[in-house]
Amino acid sequence: MSDKRQVGFATHITAGGIAGMAEALACQPLDTIKVRMQLSKSGLRPGTKPRGFIATGVQIVQRETPLALYKGLGAVLSGIVPKMAIRFASFETYKSSLADKSTGKTRTGMVFIAGLGAGITEAVMVVTPMEVVKIRLQAQQHSLADPLEIPRYRNAAHAVYTIIREEGFSALYRGVSLTALRQATNQGANFTAYQEIKKFALRTQELTELPSYQHMIIGLISGAMGPFSNAPIDTIKTRLQKATAVPGESALSRITKIAAEMWRQEGFRSFYKGITPRVLRVAPGQAIVFAVYERVRKGIELLQANPDEQETYSE
């Protein structure tokens, strides 16, 4: 393997961006259902139960048309391509810098730290403002079939403009600490599990490259680990980002107030609202992301390995 060329930064950016777009198009309806479940106060009255995953989806379709499941897609697409590009590029950069200088290999603990760093990087650079806009759009319960029902935010660009005009630029970064914590734990678990399972699969099958379906299976497993580990963080974050700012109230006091109110009014289970659609969205999403990423990265490497271009990429 000593003749294997180092994969370029631009390759990670390109492959990650394409993988992110594929994931968004496939999984957006599940994310919309998750957000509605996390914002829902159903089940508070005695003798009633919280609205479930399927019931929430059916209600959205019946009241707002099937297209409503794709509310916030513009915000997601404008953010997820750079998000995935930043995620993979920063992870590989951190992983390389944490590798053993003599062997070039990165220990499992260092892979986890690289994943944490990638999660924080994407949260600060892209994810937080993208999610503030996305959640505001998804929280609007207007029917897309009724042209007379005008929503507060018409689209992603209008939402950004309105939020900045009415609440200030800092409103786009509401919940950044919780988002960074969620993304860090997500990507720490995600990348570590993916890398370790992938190494095990390659070793046991004596292969140099896994088929795409195995990348999908490994991505499915690794993608499910994050949501179970940080569901309460994600639910509090969603409610924080949906609410408008209260002058003079600090981020910590808002987070504490939301958590205390959830515990008092809705109980422990409220912190895990939306866990089903979140796992159903994140796990298959990561399966798509890793399969597409590996395929695109391999394709770019093959193009770069063209005999006519061999000397250009000889380093």
XYZ file of C-alpha atoms in Angstrom, residues 4-266:
263
model
C -1.179 4.713 -2.522
C -1.565 8.427 -3.155
C -2.924 10.803 -0.541
C -6.497 11.834 -1.260
C -6.671 15.576 -1.967
C -8.637 18.140 0.062
C -10.696 19.080 -3.018
C -11.737 15.437 -3.422
C -13.180 15.356 0.111
C -14.980 18.666 -0.514
C -16.531 17.458 -3.803
C -17.470 13.952 -2.653
C -18.895 15.240 0.638
C -20.994 17.898 -1.082
C -22.547 15.464 -3.576
C -23.232 12.952 -0.781
C -24.971 15.650 1.270
C -27.278 16.630 -1.583
C -28.315 12.990 -2.124
C -29.094 12.603 1.575
C -31.196 15.783 1.773
C -33.404 14.868 -1.180
C -34.058 11.387 0.221
C -34.594 12.180 3.909
C -36.204 15.633 4.260
C -39.780 14.366 4.985
C -38.533 12.438 8.023
C -36.786 15.534 9.340
C -39.948 17.637 9.010
C -41.932 15.030 10.966
C -39.197 14.948 13.640
C -39.285 18.729 14.085
C -43.106 18.802 14.343
C -43.011 16.028 16.972
C -40.380 17.882 19.007
C -42.416 21.103 18.919
C -45.726 19.367 19.608
C -47.462 19.755 22.972
C -49.933 16.940 22.200
C -50.592 14.518 25.030
C -50.524 17.152 27.783
C -54.214 16.749 28.646
C -55.059 13.869 31.012
C -56.105 10.714 29.169
C -54.447 11.736 25.893
C -51.319 10.338 24.301
C -48.607 12.232 22.387
C -49.095 12.107 18.615
C -46.829 9.439 17.104
C -44.560 9.371 14.070
C -47.094 8.087 11.521
C -49.970 10.183 12.900
C -47.829 13.328 12.683
C -46.906 12.575 9.071
C -50.531 11.879 8.124
C -51.686 15.100 9.790
C -49.130 17.165 7.851
C -50.159 15.580 4.535
C -53.903 15.996 5.223
C -53.727 19.596 6.453
C -50.903 20.991 4.342
C -50.498 18.645 1.303
C -47.628 16.130 0.754
C -45.319 18.933 -0.419
C -45.347 20.262 3.155
C -43.070 17.358 4.109
C -40.385 19.188 2.123
C -40.759 22.503 3.954
C -37.324 23.895 4.669
C -35.695 21.914 1.847
C -34.236 25.089 0.326
C -32.487 25.910 3.596
C -31.265 22.325 3.887
C -29.924 22.121 0.327
C -28.177 25.484 0.606
C -26.542 24.321 3.819
C -26.078 20.561 3.542
C -23.737 20.631 0.542
C -21.193 22.885 2.297
C -21.944 21.079 5.589
C -20.986 17.660 4.233
C -18.045 19.103 2.343
C -16.783 20.747 5.546
C -17.532 17.606 7.604
C -15.482 15.214 5.496
C -12.699 17.665 4.651
C -12.237 18.793 8.269
C -12.430 15.220 9.594
C -9.735 14.024 7.198
C -7.603 17.081 8.019
C -7.894 16.531 11.786
C -7.373 12.785 11.408
C -4.196 13.300 9.377
C -2.809 15.789 11.884
C -3.524 13.333 14.746
C -1.976 10.340 12.940
C 1.196 8.650 14.152
C 4.011 10.368 12.248
C 6.041 7.156 11.865
C 3.254 4.837 10.626
C 0.720 7.318 9.197
C -2.068 5.469 11.055
C -4.592 7.095 13.389
C -5.570 5.361 16.629
C -9.254 4.865 17.461
C -9.225 7.513 20.200
C -7.738 10.054 17.812
C -10.379 9.193 15.189
C -13.037 9.994 17.803
C -11.370 13.344 18.576
C -11.177 14.122 14.837
C -14.916 13.377 14.619
C -15.610 15.708 17.544
C -13.611 18.439 15.816
C -15.438 17.907 12.517
C -18.807 18.156 14.288
C -17.910 21.411 16.029
C -16.487 22.874 12.805
C -19.616 22.155 10.755
C -21.893 23.353 13.580
C -20.234 26.767 13.769
C -19.669 27.284 10.043
C -22.931 25.970 8.578
C -25.304 23.870 10.685
C -26.547 26.383 13.284
C -27.814 29.135 10.931
C -29.124 26.496 8.513
C -31.139 24.804 11.260
C -32.551 28.046 12.676
C -33.963 28.848 9.215
C -35.064 25.254 8.546
C -36.892 24.917 11.863
C -38.691 28.257 11.428
C -39.924 27.079 8.002
C -40.876 23.586 9.202
C -42.776 24.945 12.209
C -45.215 26.859 9.959
C -48.465 24.931 9.739
C -49.951 26.543 6.650
C -51.502 24.669 3.737
C -49.540 24.820 0.506
C -52.809 24.192 -1.362
C -54.340 27.482 -0.194
C -52.748 30.496 -1.962
C -54.577 32.874 0.402
C -52.875 31.403 3.485
C -49.690 33.476 3.634
C -46.932 32.095 5.873
C -44.687 34.294 7.987
C -41.606 33.035 6.105
C -42.112 32.506 2.359
C -38.846 30.675 1.686
C -35.327 30.226 3.065
C -34.004 33.554 1.747
C -37.034 35.458 3.083
C -36.647 33.697 6.451
C -32.993 34.761 6.702
C -33.897 38.354 5.805
C -36.813 38.489 8.281
C -34.872 36.922 11.152
C -31.923 39.313 10.725
C -34.195 42.355 10.316
C -36.401 41.579 13.329
C -34.037 39.764 15.688
C -30.526 40.618 14.534
C -27.783 38.531 12.915
C -26.998 36.770 16.188
C -30.446 35.101 16.052
C -29.107 32.848 13.277
C -26.673 31.472 15.854
C -29.265 30.780 18.547
C -28.501 27.419 20.102
C -24.958 27.243 18.686
C -23.575 25.661 21.875
C -26.197 22.889 21.854
C -25.791 22.412 18.112
C -22.014 22.122 18.455
C -22.429 19.626 21.309
C -24.910 17.572 19.293
C -22.836 17.611 16.110
C -19.614 16.813 17.997
C -21.096 13.747 19.711
C -22.823 12.711 16.477
C -19.687 12.831 14.367
C -17.394 11.456 17.068
C -19.568 8.327 17.328
C -20.384 8.255 13.612
C -16.854 8.405 12.192
C -15.341 6.158 14.879
C -17.951 3.436 14.374
C -17.763 3.710 10.584
C -13.960 3.547 10.443
C -13.693 0.633 12.897
C -16.468 -1.463 11.282
C -15.039 -0.731 7.834
C -11.545 -1.870 8.918
C -13.056 -5.037 10.425
C -15.018 -5.777 7.219
C -11.946 -5.271 5.026
C -9.801 -7.445 7.277
C -12.245 -10.358 7.636
C -13.066 -10.452 3.914
C -9.451 -9.834 2.854
C -10.531 -7.017 0.528
C -8.909 -3.731 -0.431
C -12.249 -2.033 -1.240
C -15.784 -2.736 0.008
C -18.818 -2.878 -2.325
C -21.293 0.010 -2.054
C -23.976 -2.018 -0.274
C -21.533 -2.731 2.569
C -20.690 0.961 2.864
C -24.447 1.571 3.167
C -24.888 -1.060 5.896
C -21.927 0.271 7.887
C -23.187 3.864 7.473
C -26.653 2.755 8.670
C -25.179 1.273 11.861
C -22.816 4.167 12.594
C -25.496 6.759 11.825
C -27.908 5.338 14.421
C -25.467 5.807 17.311
C -25.540 9.611 17.507
C -29.327 10.161 17.832
C -29.682 7.782 20.777
C -26.759 9.408 22.608
C -27.905 13.032 22.305
C -31.695 13.093 21.735
C -32.393 15.421 24.734
C -29.846 17.945 23.400
C -31.520 17.906 19.972
C -35.053 18.372 21.368
C -34.064 21.327 23.596
C -32.105 22.832 20.675
C -35.137 22.598 18.366
C -37.403 24.409 20.837
C -34.750 27.046 21.509
C -34.242 27.787 17.810
C -37.963 27.949 17.086
C -38.583 30.575 19.782
C -37.912 34.275 19.315
C -35.336 35.982 21.539
C -36.290 37.556 24.879
C -34.302 40.766 25.524
C -31.895 40.456 28.435
C -32.195 36.669 28.703
C -28.947 34.707 28.306
C -28.613 31.540 26.226
C -27.956 29.444 29.337
C -31.050 30.738 31.118
C -33.197 30.049 28.020
C -31.848 26.490 27.770
C -32.436 25.876 31.486
C -35.946 27.341 31.289
C -36.905 25.158 28.305
C -35.514 21.996 29.912
C -37.237 22.701 33.238
C -40.549 23.437 31.509
C -40.356 20.222 29.489
C -39.592 18.174 32.605
C -42.365 19.811 34.634
C -45.124 19.848 32.006
C -44.348 16.861 29.774
